[in-house]
Amino acid sequence: MVDYSKWDHLDDDEEELGPTARPEDVPAPEELLAPLRRTTAQQPFFERVDAFSFTPYATEERCWYWGLPPDAKPTSKSMVATSPERTFVEILKTKKICQFKEADKGGVVDFQFASPKFWRLLRMRSDATLDVVHEVFCAVAGEKTEAYFFCDLGDGAVVCPFSVEEKKLRLTFIDALDPAATALGDLLRKEGDVLGYVQHLDQRFAVKFERRYPLLANATIATTGGGVEVLDGGSNDDAQKTPFDKDAAQRAVDAA
C-alpha cells in the first residue's frame, strides 16, 4: 500500500509555508553577470582591437608606436618578441608591405610640405625613396639630421632609418620600415594622402607632407639636378616679407 501522507503538506496555506519570492525581487540575469563581465572599454587594447581594422591614434601630425593609443604604450618588459605589442605591430607591418606591391610608382608625385617656418610644393619621382625625401627637406631647411622618421597618418606605419633593436628606438616605435626601401609613392598613393615627418626624434613639432594631385604618369621633372622640381613655396613667418625665390629654392634642393 502506498503512503500518501508525505504529500499532505501540499494543501497547506501560503501563511504556513511562509512568504514566496516576488518576480521583482529576483535579480535579472544582467545584474547577476555584471560583476563577471568587463565592458569593451575595460578590456585590454589587444583584446578589443583587430589589427586588420585598426584606426591609428595620432597627435600633432605624428603617430607613436605605429599609432597605438596611450593605454597600449609599450614598456621594456613588453618588448619581447612574443608580446602582444610586437605581435600586433608585426601584423600592421606585414599588411603595409603587401600594399607596396599595389602602389603605382611609374610617374611623379606633386606634394606639399609645411613646417612652422616655410612651405614648399615639390615634384619628385614616385619611386624616390624616403631617405632621399629627407635629404631634400634637410637641404631646404638648411639643417642636416639623421634621427628622423616618417609616419603614415592613415594606418600608423612608421619609417625610421635606425636599427629598431636599439632600446630607445624599440620603445619609441616598436618596429619600423626602412626608408631606403620605402618609396614616396608607396605611402603617398593618392590625392590627399598625408605623411607626418619629424626631422629629429627630439623635435617638438612635426611637418606634414600631403599629396596634392593625382599621379602624373607622363610628366617629367624639369631639372637636371637631384631629380626634384620646386613648383612653389613661401614663408609661414609673418615677419618675413621677402618674396619667394623659386630659383634659389631649386638650387638648394639640387645640392641635396
Coordinates of N, CA and C in Angstrom, one line a residue:
M1 N 0.9 -1.2 0.0 CA 0.0 0.0 0.0 C 0.9 1.2 0.0
V2 N 0.5 2.2 -0.8 CA 1.3 3.5 -0.9 C 0.9 4.4 0.2
D3 N 1.9 5.0 0.8 CA 1.7 6.0 1.9 C 1.7 7.4 1.3
Y4 N 0.5 8.1 1.3 CA 0.3 9.4 0.7 C 0.6 10.5 1.7
S5 N 0.9 10.2 2.9 CA 1.0 11.2 4.0 C 2.1 12.2 3.7
K6 N 3.1 11.8 3.0 CA 4.3 12.7 2.8 C 3.9 13.9 1.8
W7 N 2.7 13.7 1.2 CA 2.3 14.8 0.3 C 1.2 15.7 0.9
D8 N 0.9 15.4 2.2 CA -0.2 16.1 2.8 C 0.0 17.6 2.9
H9 N 1.3 18.1 3.0 CA 1.6 19.5 3.2 C 1.3 20.3 1.9
L10 N 1.1 19.7 0.7 CA 0.8 20.4 -0.5 C -0.5 21.2 -0.4
D11 N -1.4 20.8 0.5 CA -2.6 21.6 0.6 C -2.6 22.7 1.7
D12 N -1.4 22.9 2.3 CA -1.2 23.9 3.3 C -1.4 25.3 2.7
D13 N -1.8 26.2 3.5 CA -2.0 27.6 3.1 C -0.6 28.3 3.0
E14 N -0.5 29.4 2.2 CA 0.7 30.1 2.0 C 1.3 30.7 3.3
E15 N 0.4 31.0 4.3 CA 0.8 31.5 5.5 C 1.7 30.5 6.3
E16 N 1.3 29.3 6.2 CA 2.0 28.2 6.9 C 3.4 28.0 6.2
L17 N 3.5 28.2 4.9 CA 4.7 27.9 4.2 C 5.7 29.1 4.3
G18 N 5.2 30.3 4.6 CA 6.0 31.5 4.7 C 5.8 32.2 3.3
P19 N 6.3 33.5 3.3 CA 6.2 34.3 2.1 C 6.9 33.7 0.9
T20 N 6.4 33.9 -0.3 CA 7.0 33.4 -1.5 C 7.8 34.6 -2.2
A21 N 8.8 34.3 -3.0 CA 9.5 35.4 -3.7 C 8.7 36.0 -4.8
R22 N 8.8 37.4 -4.8 CA 8.0 38.1 -5.9 C 8.9 38.2 -7.1
P23 N 8.4 38.4 -8.3 CA 9.2 38.5 -9.5 C 10.2 39.7 -9.4
E24 N 9.7 40.8 -8.9 CA 10.6 42.0 -8.8 C 11.8 41.8 -7.8
D25 N 11.7 40.7 -7.0 CA 12.8 40.5 -6.0 C 13.9 39.6 -6.6
V26 N 13.6 39.0 -7.8 CA 14.6 38.1 -8.4 C 15.6 38.9 -9.3
P27 N 16.9 38.9 -9.0 CA 17.8 39.7 -9.8 C 17.7 39.3 -11.3
A28 N 17.8 40.3 -12.2 CA 17.8 40.0 -13.6 C 19.1 39.3 -14.0
P29 N 19.2 38.6 -15.1 CA 20.4 37.9 -15.5 C 21.6 38.9 -15.6
E30 N 21.3 40.1 -16.2 CA 22.4 41.0 -16.4 C 23.0 41.5 -15.1
E31 N 22.2 41.6 -14.1 CA 22.6 42.0 -12.7 C 23.5 40.9 -12.1
L32 N 23.1 39.7 -12.4 CA 23.9 38.6 -11.8 C 25.3 38.5 -12.5
L33 N 25.3 38.8 -13.8 CA 26.6 38.6 -14.6 C 27.4 39.9 -14.6
A34 N 26.9 41.0 -14.2 CA 27.6 42.3 -14.2 C 29.0 42.2 -13.5
P35 N 29.1 41.6 -12.3 CA 30.4 41.6 -11.7 C 31.5 40.8 -12.5
L36 N 31.0 39.8 -13.3 CA 31.9 38.9 -14.0 C 32.2 39.4 -15.4
R37 N 31.5 40.4 -15.9 CA 31.6 40.8 -17.3 C 32.3 42.2 -17.4
R38 N 33.4 42.3 -18.2 CA 34.1 43.5 -18.4 C 33.5 44.2 -19.7
T39 N 33.3 45.5 -19.6 CA 32.8 46.2 -20.7 C 34.0 46.3 -21.8
T40 N 33.6 46.6 -23.0 CA 34.6 46.7 -24.1 C 35.7 47.7 -23.8
A41 N 35.3 48.8 -23.2 CA 36.3 49.8 -22.8 C 37.3 49.4 -21.8
Q42 N 36.8 48.4 -20.9 CA 37.7 47.9 -19.8 C 38.6 46.8 -20.3
Q43 N 38.3 46.2 -21.5 CA 39.2 45.1 -22.0 C 40.5 45.7 -22.4
P44 N 41.6 44.9 -22.2 CA 42.9 45.3 -22.7 C 42.8 45.6 -24.2
F45 N 43.6 46.6 -24.7 CA 43.6 47.1 -26.0 C 43.7 45.9 -27.0
F46 N 44.6 45.0 -26.8 CA 44.9 44.0 -27.8 C 43.8 42.9 -27.8
E47 N 42.8 43.0 -26.9 CA 41.7 42.0 -26.9 C 40.5 42.6 -27.6
R48 N 40.5 43.9 -27.7 CA 39.3 44.6 -28.2 C 39.5 45.2 -29.6
V49 N 40.7 45.2 -30.1 CA 41.0 45.9 -31.4 C 41.6 44.8 -32.4
D50 N 41.1 44.8 -33.6 CA 41.6 44.0 -34.6 C 42.6 44.7 -35.5
A51 N 43.8 44.1 -35.6 CA 44.9 44.8 -36.4 C 44.5 45.1 -37.8
F52 N 43.5 44.3 -38.4 CA 43.1 44.5 -39.8 C 42.1 45.6 -40.0
S53 N 41.5 46.1 -38.9 CA 40.6 47.2 -39.0 C 41.0 48.3 -38.0
F54 N 42.2 48.4 -37.8 CA 42.8 49.3 -36.8 C 42.8 50.8 -37.3
T55 N 42.4 51.7 -36.4 CA 42.5 53.1 -36.7 C 43.5 53.7 -35.8
P56 N 44.6 54.3 -36.4 CA 45.7 54.7 -35.5 C 45.4 56.0 -34.7
Y57 N 46.0 56.1 -33.6 CA 45.9 57.2 -32.7 C 47.1 58.2 -33.1
A58 N 46.7 59.4 -33.5 CA 47.7 60.4 -34.0 C 47.5 61.7 -33.2
T59 N 48.6 62.3 -33.0 CA 48.6 63.6 -32.3 C 49.7 64.5 -32.9
E60 N 49.3 65.7 -33.2 CA 50.3 66.7 -33.7 C 51.0 66.2 -34.9
E61 N 50.2 65.6 -35.9 CA 50.8 65.2 -37.1 C 51.8 64.0 -37.0
R62 N 51.7 63.3 -36.0 CA 52.6 62.1 -35.8 C 51.9 61.0 -35.1
C63 N 52.4 59.8 -35.4 CA 52.0 58.6 -34.7 C 53.2 58.0 -34.0
W64 N 53.0 57.6 -32.7 CA 54.0 56.9 -32.0 C 53.5 55.4 -31.9
Y65 N 54.5 54.5 -31.8 CA 54.2 53.1 -31.6 C 53.2 52.6 -32.7
W66 N 53.4 53.0 -33.9 CA 52.5 52.6 -35.0 C 51.1 53.0 -34.7
G67 N 50.9 54.1 -34.0 CA 49.5 54.6 -33.8 C 48.8 53.9 -32.7
L68 N 49.5 53.2 -31.8 CA 48.8 52.6 -30.7 C 48.5 53.7 -29.7
P69 N 47.3 53.6 -29.1 CA 46.9 54.6 -28.1 C 47.7 54.6 -26.8
P70 N 47.5 55.6 -26.0 CA 48.3 55.7 -24.7 C 48.1 54.5 -23.8
D71 N 46.9 53.8 -23.8 CA 46.7 52.7 -22.9 C 47.4 51.4 -23.4
A72 N 48.0 51.5 -24.6 CA 48.7 50.3 -25.2 C 50.2 50.7 -25.3
K73 N 50.7 51.7 -24.6 CA 52.1 52.1 -24.7 C 53.0 51.0 -24.2
P74 N 54.0 50.7 -25.0 CA 54.9 49.5 -24.6 C 55.8 49.9 -23.5
T75 N 56.3 48.9 -22.8 CA 57.3 49.1 -21.8 C 58.4 48.1 -22.1
S76 N 59.5 48.3 -21.4 CA 60.7 47.5 -21.6 C 60.4 46.0 -21.4
K77 N 59.5 45.7 -20.5 CA 59.1 44.3 -20.2 C 58.2 43.7 -21.3
S78 N 57.6 44.6 -22.1 CA 56.6 44.1 -23.1 C 57.2 44.0 -24.5
M79 N 58.5 44.2 -24.6 CA 59.2 44.3 -25.9 C 59.7 42.9 -26.3
V80 N 59.4 41.9 -25.6 CA 59.9 40.5 -26.1 C 59.1 40.2 -27.4
A81 N 59.7 39.3 -28.1 CA 59.2 39.0 -29.5 C 57.8 38.5 -29.5
T82 N 57.4 37.9 -28.4 CA 56.0 37.3 -28.3 C 55.0 38.2 -27.6
S83 N 55.4 39.4 -27.3 CA 54.5 40.3 -26.6 C 53.3 40.7 -27.5
P84 N 52.1 41.0 -26.9 CA 51.0 41.5 -27.8 C 51.3 42.7 -28.6
E85 N 52.2 43.6 -28.1 CA 52.5 44.8 -28.8 C 53.3 44.4 -30.1
R86 N 54.3 43.6 -29.9 CA 55.2 43.2 -31.1 C 54.3 42.4 -32.1
T87 N 53.5 41.5 -31.6 CA 52.7 40.7 -32.5 C 51.7 41.6 -33.3
F88 N 51.1 42.5 -32.6 CA 50.1 43.4 -33.2 C 50.8 44.2 -34.3
V89 N 51.9 44.8 -34.0 CA 52.7 45.7 -35.0 C 53.2 44.9 -36.1
E90 N 53.6 43.6 -35.9 CA 54.1 42.8 -37.0 C 53.0 42.6 -38.0
I91 N 51.7 42.4 -37.6 CA 50.6 42.3 -38.5 C 50.5 43.6 -39.3
L92 N 50.5 44.7 -38.6 CA 50.4 46.0 -39.3 C 51.5 46.2 -40.3
K93 N 52.7 45.8 -39.9 CA 53.9 46.0 -40.8 C 53.7 45.1 -42.1
T94 N 53.3 43.8 -41.9 CA 53.2 42.9 -43.0 C 52.1 43.4 -43.9
K95 N 51.0 43.9 -43.4 CA 49.9 44.4 -44.2 C 50.4 45.6 -45.0
K96 N 51.2 46.5 -44.4 CA 51.7 47.7 -45.1 C 52.6 47.3 -46.3
I97 N 53.5 46.3 -46.0 CA 54.4 45.9 -47.1 C 53.7 45.3 -48.3
C98 N 52.6 44.6 -48.0 CA 51.8 44.0 -49.0 C 51.1 45.1 -49.9
Q99 N 50.8 46.2 -49.3 CA 50.2 47.3 -50.0 C 51.2 47.9 -51.0
F100 N 52.5 47.8 -50.7 CA 53.5 48.4 -51.6 C 53.4 47.8 -53.0
K101 N 53.1 46.6 -53.1 CA 53.0 45.9 -54.4 C 51.9 46.5 -55.2
E102 N 50.9 47.1 -54.6 CA 49.8 47.7 -55.3 C 50.0 49.1 -55.7
A103 N 51.0 49.8 -55.2 CA 51.3 51.2 -55.4 C 51.8 51.4 -56.8
D104 N 51.3 52.5 -57.5 CA 51.7 52.8 -58.8 C 52.9 53.8 -58.7
K105 N 54.1 53.4 -59.1 CA 55.3 54.2 -58.9 C 55.9 54.5 -60.3
G106 N 55.0 54.6 -61.3 CA 55.5 54.8 -62.7 C 55.6 56.3 -63.1
G107 N 55.3 57.2 -62.2 CA 55.2 58.6 -62.7 C 55.9 59.5 -61.6
V108 N 55.3 60.7 -61.5 CA 55.8 61.7 -60.5 C 54.7 62.0 -59.5
V109 N 55.1 62.5 -58.3 CA 54.2 62.9 -57.3 C 54.4 64.4 -57.0
D110 N 53.4 65.1 -57.0 CA 53.4 66.5 -56.5 C 52.9 66.5 -55.1
F111 N 53.7 67.0 -54.2 CA 53.3 67.1 -52.8 C 53.8 68.3 -52.1
Q112 N 53.1 68.7 -51.1 CA 53.4 69.9 -50.4 C 53.8 69.6 -49.0
F113 N 54.9 70.2 -48.5 CA 55.2 70.0 -47.1 C 55.2 71.4 -46.4
A114 N 54.8 71.5 -45.2 CA 54.8 72.7 -44.5 C 55.4 72.6 -43.1
S115 N 56.3 73.4 -42.7 CA 56.9 73.5 -41.4 C 56.4 74.8 -40.8
P116 N 56.7 75.0 -39.5 CA 56.2 76.3 -38.9 C 56.8 77.5 -39.5
K117 N 57.9 77.3 -40.3 CA 58.6 78.5 -40.9 C 58.4 78.6 -42.4
F118 N 58.2 77.5 -43.1 CA 58.1 77.7 -44.6 C 57.3 76.5 -45.1
W119 N 57.0 76.6 -46.4 CA 56.3 75.5 -47.1 C 56.9 75.4 -48.5
R120 N 56.8 74.2 -49.1 CA 57.2 74.0 -50.5 C 56.3 73.1 -51.2
L121 N 56.1 73.3 -52.4 CA 55.3 72.4 -53.3 C 56.4 71.8 -54.3
L122 N 56.6 70.5 -54.2 CA 57.7 69.8 -54.9 C 57.1 68.8 -55.8
R123 N 57.9 68.4 -56.8 CA 57.6 67.3 -57.7 C 58.8 66.4 -57.7
M124 N 58.5 65.1 -57.4 CA 59.5 64.1 -57.3 C 59.1 62.8 -58.0
R125 N 60.0 62.0 -58.4 CA 59.6 60.7 -58.9 C 58.9 59.9 -57.9
S126 N 57.9 59.2 -58.3 CA 57.1 58.4 -57.3 C 57.9 57.3 -56.7
D127 N 59.0 56.8 -57.4 CA 59.8 55.7 -56.9 C 61.0 56.3 -56.0
A128 N 61.1 57.6 -55.8 CA 62.1 58.1 -54.9 C 61.9 57.6 -53.5
T129 N 63.0 57.2 -52.9 CA 62.8 56.6 -51.5 C 62.8 57.7 -50.5
L130 N 62.3 57.4 -49.3 CA 62.1 58.4 -48.2 C 63.4 58.9 -47.6
D131 N 64.5 58.2 -47.8 CA 65.7 58.7 -47.3 C 66.2 59.9 -48.2
V132 N 65.8 59.8 -49.5 CA 66.1 60.9 -50.4 C 65.2 62.1 -50.1
V133 N 63.9 61.8 -49.8 CA 63.0 62.9 -49.4 C 63.5 63.6 -48.2
H134 N 64.0 62.9 -47.2 CA 64.6 63.5 -46.0 C 65.8 64.4 -46.4
E135 N 66.6 64.0 -47.3 CA 67.8 64.8 -47.7 C 67.3 66.1 -48.4
V136 N 66.3 66.0 -49.1 CA 65.7 67.2 -49.8 C 65.2 68.2 -48.7
F137 N 64.5 67.7 -47.7 CA 64.0 68.5 -46.7 C 65.1 69.2 -45.9
C138 N 66.1 68.4 -45.6 CA 67.3 69.0 -44.9 C 67.9 70.1 -45.7
A139 N 68.0 69.9 -47.1 CA 68.6 71.0 -47.9 C 67.7 72.2 -47.9
V140 N 66.4 72.1 -47.9 CA 65.5 73.2 -47.8 C 65.6 73.9 -46.5
A141 N 65.7 73.1 -45.4 CA 65.7 73.6 -44.0 C 67.1 74.1 -43.7
G142 N 68.1 73.7 -44.4 CA 69.5 74.2 -44.1 C 70.0 73.5 -42.8
E143 N 69.5 72.3 -42.5 CA 70.0 71.6 -41.3 C 70.0 70.1 -41.6
K144 N 71.1 69.5 -41.4 CA 71.3 68.0 -41.7 C 71.1 67.3 -40.4
T145 N 70.2 66.3 -40.4 CA 69.9 65.4 -39.3 C 69.8 64.0 -39.7
E146 N 70.0 63.1 -38.8 CA 69.9 61.7 -39.1 C 68.8 60.9 -38.3
A147 N 68.4 61.5 -37.2 CA 67.4 60.8 -36.3 C 66.0 61.2 -36.7
Y148 N 65.6 60.9 -37.9 CA 64.3 61.4 -38.4 C 63.4 60.2 -38.5
F149 N 62.1 60.5 -38.7 CA 61.2 59.4 -39.0 C 59.9 59.9 -39.7
F150 N 59.3 59.1 -40.5 CA 58.0 59.4 -41.2 C 57.0 58.5 -40.6
C151 N 55.7 58.9 -40.6 CA 54.6 58.1 -40.2 C 53.4 58.3 -41.1
D152 N 52.8 57.2 -41.5 CA 51.6 57.3 -42.3 C 50.4 57.6 -41.4
L153 N 49.8 58.7 -41.5 CA 48.7 59.1 -40.6 C 47.4 58.3 -40.9
G154 N 47.4 57.5 -42.0 CA 46.3 56.7 -42.3 C 46.2 55.4 -41.6
D155 N 47.4 54.8 -41.4 CA 47.4 53.5 -40.7 C 48.5 53.4 -39.6
G156 N 49.2 54.5 -39.4 CA 50.2 54.5 -38.3 C 51.6 53.9 -38.6
A157 N 51.8 53.5 -39.9 CA 53.1 52.9 -40.2 C 54.2 53.9 -40.0
V158 N 55.3 53.3 -39.4 CA 56.5 54.2 -39.1 C 57.7 53.8 -40.0
V159 N 58.3 54.8 -40.5 CA 59.5 54.6 -41.3 C 60.7 55.3 -40.6
C160 N 61.7 54.6 -40.2 CA 62.8 55.2 -39.5 C 64.1 54.5 -39.9
P161 N 65.2 55.2 -40.1 CA 66.5 54.6 -40.6 C 67.3 53.9 -39.5
F162 N 67.0 54.0 -38.3 CA 67.8 53.3 -37.2 C 67.4 51.9 -37.0
S163 N 68.3 51.1 -36.5 CA 68.0 49.8 -36.1 C 67.0 49.8 -35.0
V164 N 65.9 49.1 -35.2 CA 64.9 49.0 -34.1 C 65.3 48.2 -33.0
E165 N 66.4 47.5 -33.1 CA 66.9 46.7 -32.0 C 67.5 47.6 -30.8
E166 N 67.8 48.9 -31.2 CA 68.3 49.8 -30.1 C 67.1 50.0 -29.2
K167 N 67.4 50.0 -27.9 CA 66.4 50.0 -26.9 C 65.5 51.3 -26.9
K168 N 66.2 52.4 -27.1 CA 65.4 53.7 -27.2 C 64.4 53.7 -28.3
L169 N 64.9 53.2 -29.5 CA 64.0 53.2 -30.6 C 62.9 52.1 -30.6
R170 N 63.3 51.0 -29.9 CA 62.3 50.0 -29.7 C 61.1 50.5 -28.9
L171 N 61.4 51.3 -27.9 CA 60.4 51.8 -27.0 C 59.6 52.9 -27.7
T172 N 60.3 53.6 -28.7 CA 59.6 54.7 -29.4 C 58.7 54.2 -30.5
F173 N 59.2 53.2 -31.3 CA 58.4 52.7 -32.5 C 58.0 51.3 -32.4
I174 N 58.5 50.5 -31.6 CA 58.3 49.0 -31.5 C 58.9 48.4 -32.7
D175 N 58.7 48.9 -33.9 CA 59.3 48.3 -35.2 C 59.2 49.4 -36.2
A176 N 59.9 49.3 -37.3 CA 59.9 50.4 -38.3 C 60.3 49.8 -39.7
L177 N 59.8 50.5 -40.7 CA 60.2 50.2 -42.1 C 61.4 51.0 -42.4
D178 N 62.2 50.5 -43.4 CA 63.4 51.1 -43.8 C 63.2 52.2 -44.8
P179 N 63.6 53.4 -44.6 CA 63.3 54.5 -45.6 C 64.0 54.3 -46.9
A180 N 65.2 53.6 -46.9 CA 65.9 53.3 -48.1 C 65.2 52.3 -49.0
A181 N 64.2 51.6 -48.4 CA 63.5 50.6 -49.1 C 62.0 50.9 -49.3
T182 N 61.7 52.2 -48.9 CA 60.3 52.6 -48.9 C 60.1 53.8 -49.8
A183 N 59.3 53.7 -50.9 CA 59.2 54.8 -51.9 C 58.2 55.8 -51.5
L184 N 58.4 57.0 -52.0 CA 57.4 58.1 -51.8 C 56.0 57.7 -52.3
G185 N 56.0 57.0 -53.4 CA 54.7 56.5 -54.0 C 54.1 55.4 -53.2
D186 N 54.9 54.7 -52.4 CA 54.3 53.6 -51.5 C 53.3 54.2 -50.5
L187 N 53.6 55.4 -50.0 CA 52.9 56.0 -48.9 C 51.9 57.1 -49.4
L188 N 52.4 58.0 -50.3 CA 51.5 59.0 -50.9 C 50.9 58.4 -52.1
R189 N 49.9 57.6 -52.0 CA 49.4 56.8 -53.1 C 48.3 57.5 -53.8
K190 N 47.6 58.4 -53.2 CA 46.5 59.1 -53.9 C 46.4 60.5 -53.3
E191 N 45.7 61.3 -54.1 CA 45.5 62.7 -53.7 C 44.9 62.8 -52.3
G192 N 45.5 63.6 -51.5 CA 45.0 63.8 -50.1 C 45.7 63.0 -49.1
D193 N 46.5 62.0 -49.5 CA 47.2 61.2 -48.5 C 48.2 62.0 -47.8
V194 N 48.4 61.8 -46.5 CA 49.2 62.6 -45.6 C 50.3 61.8 -44.9
L195 N 51.5 62.3 -44.8 CA 52.6 61.7 -44.1 C 53.0 62.7 -43.0
G196 N 53.2 62.2 -41.8 CA 53.8 63.0 -40.7 C 55.3 62.8 -40.8
Y197 N 56.0 63.9 -40.5 CA 57.5 63.8 -40.7 C 58.1 64.6 -39.5
V198 N 59.1 63.9 -38.8 CA 59.8 64.6 -37.8 C 61.3 64.6 -38.2
Q199 N 61.9 65.7 -38.3 CA 63.3 65.8 -38.8 C 64.3 65.3 -37.7
H200 N 63.9 65.4 -36.5 CA 64.8 64.8 -35.4 C 63.9 64.2 -34.3
L201 N 64.3 63.2 -33.7 CA 63.5 62.5 -32.7 C 63.1 63.4 -31.5
D202 N 63.9 64.3 -31.2 CA 63.7 65.2 -30.1 C 62.9 66.5 -30.5
Q203 N 62.6 66.5 -31.7 CA 61.9 67.7 -32.3 C 60.5 67.8 -31.7
R204 N 60.1 69.0 -31.4 CA 58.7 69.2 -30.7 C 57.6 69.3 -31.8
F205 N 57.9 69.7 -33.0 CA 56.9 69.9 -34.0 C 57.1 68.9 -35.1
A206 N 56.1 68.6 -35.8 CA 56.1 67.7 -37.0 C 55.7 68.5 -38.2
V207 N 56.3 68.0 -39.3 CA 56.0 68.6 -40.7 C 55.0 67.6 -41.3
K208 N 54.1 68.2 -42.1 CA 53.0 67.4 -42.8 C 53.3 67.4 -44.3
F209 N 53.5 66.2 -44.8 CA 53.7 66.0 -46.3 C 52.3 65.6 -46.8
E210 N 51.8 66.3 -47.8 CA 50.5 66.0 -48.3 C 50.5 65.9 -49.9
R211 N 50.0 64.8 -50.4 CA 50.0 64.6 -51.9 C 48.8 65.5 -52.4
R212 N 49.2 66.4 -53.3 CA 48.2 67.4 -53.8 C 47.4 67.0 -55.0
Y213 N 47.9 66.2 -55.9 CA 47.2 66.0 -57.1 C 47.3 64.5 -57.5
P214 N 46.5 64.0 -58.4 CA 46.6 62.6 -58.8 C 48.0 62.3 -59.5
L215 N 48.3 61.1 -59.6 CA 49.6 60.7 -60.2 C 49.8 61.2 -61.6
L216 N 50.9 61.8 -61.9 CA 51.2 62.3 -63.2 C 52.1 61.3 -63.9
A217 N 51.5 60.4 -64.7 CA 52.3 59.3 -65.2 C 53.2 59.7 -66.4
N218 N 52.8 60.8 -67.1 CA 53.6 61.2 -68.3 C 54.4 62.5 -68.0
A219 N 54.4 63.0 -66.8 CA 55.1 64.2 -66.5 C 56.6 64.0 -66.4
T220 N 57.4 65.0 -66.6 CA 58.8 64.9 -66.4 C 59.2 65.9 -65.3
I221 N 60.4 65.8 -64.8 CA 60.9 66.7 -63.8 C 61.8 67.7 -64.5
A222 N 61.5 68.9 -64.4 CA 62.2 70.0 -65.2 C 63.5 70.4 -64.5
T223 N 64.4 69.5 -64.2 CA 65.6 69.8 -63.6 C 66.6 68.7 -63.9
T224 N 67.9 69.1 -64.0 CA 68.9 68.1 -64.2 C 69.7 67.9 -62.9
G225 N 69.2 68.4 -61.8 CA 69.9 68.2 -60.6 C 69.5 66.9 -59.9
G226 N 69.0 67.0 -58.7 CA 68.7 65.8 -57.9 C 67.4 65.1 -58.2
G227 N 66.8 65.4 -59.3 CA 65.5 64.8 -59.6 C 64.3 65.3 -58.8
V228 N 64.4 66.6 -58.4 CA 63.4 67.3 -57.7 C 63.1 68.6 -58.3
E229 N 61.8 68.9 -58.5 CA 61.4 70.2 -59.1 C 60.6 71.0 -58.1
V230 N 61.1 72.2 -57.8 CA 60.4 73.1 -56.9 C 59.3 73.8 -57.7
L231 N 58.0 73.6 -57.4 CA 56.9 74.2 -58.1 C 56.5 75.5 -57.5
D232 N 56.5 75.6 -56.2 CA 56.1 76.8 -55.5 C 56.6 76.7 -54.1
G233 N 56.4 77.8 -53.3 CA 56.8 77.8 -51.9 C 56.6 79.2 -51.3
G234 N 56.9 79.3 -50.1 CA 56.8 80.6 -49.4 C 57.1 80.4 -47.9
S235 N 56.9 81.5 -47.2 CA 57.3 81.6 -45.8 C 56.0 81.6 -44.9
N236 N 56.0 80.9 -43.8 CA 54.9 81.0 -42.8 C 55.2 82.0 -41.7
D237 N 56.3 82.7 -41.8 CA 56.7 83.7 -40.8 C 56.1 85.0 -41.3
D238 N 55.1 85.5 -40.5 CA 54.5 86.8 -40.9 C 55.5 87.9 -40.9
A239 N 56.6 87.8 -40.1 CA 57.5 88.9 -40.0 C 58.5 88.9 -41.2
Q240 N 58.5 87.8 -42.0 CA 59.4 87.7 -43.1 C 58.6 88.1 -44.4
K241 N 59.0 89.2 -45.0 CA 58.2 89.8 -46.1 C 59.0 89.5 -47.5
T242 N 60.1 88.8 -47.4 CA 60.9 88.5 -48.6 C 60.1 87.7 -49.6
P243 N 59.9 88.1 -50.9 CA 59.2 87.2 -51.8 C 60.0 85.9 -52.0
F244 N 59.2 84.9 -52.4 CA 59.8 83.5 -52.6 C 60.6 83.5 -53.8
D245 N 61.9 83.1 -53.6 CA 62.8 82.9 -54.7 C 62.9 81.5 -55.2
K246 N 62.1 81.2 -56.3 CA 62.0 79.8 -56.7 C 63.3 79.3 -57.2
D247 N 64.1 80.1 -57.9 CA 65.4 79.6 -58.4 C 66.4 79.3 -57.3
A248 N 66.4 80.1 -56.3 CA 67.3 79.8 -55.1 C 66.8 78.5 -54.4
A249 N 65.5 78.3 -54.3 CA 65.0 77.1 -53.7 C 65.3 75.9 -54.5
Q250 N 65.3 76.0 -55.9 CA 65.7 74.9 -56.7 C 67.1 74.6 -56.6
R251 N 68.0 75.6 -56.5 CA 69.4 75.3 -56.3 C 69.7 74.6 -55.0
A252 N 68.9 74.9 -54.0 CA 69.1 74.3 -52.7 C 68.8 72.8 -52.7
V253 N 67.7 72.4 -53.4 CA 67.4 71.0 -53.5 C 68.3 70.3 -54.5
D254 N 68.8 71.0 -55.5 CA 69.7 70.3 -56.4 C 71.0 69.9 -55.7
A255 N 71.3 70.7 -54.7 CA 72.6 70.4 -53.9 C 72.4 69.3 -52.9
A256 N 71.2 68.8 -52.7 CA 71.0 67.8 -51.7 C 71.6 66.4 -52.2

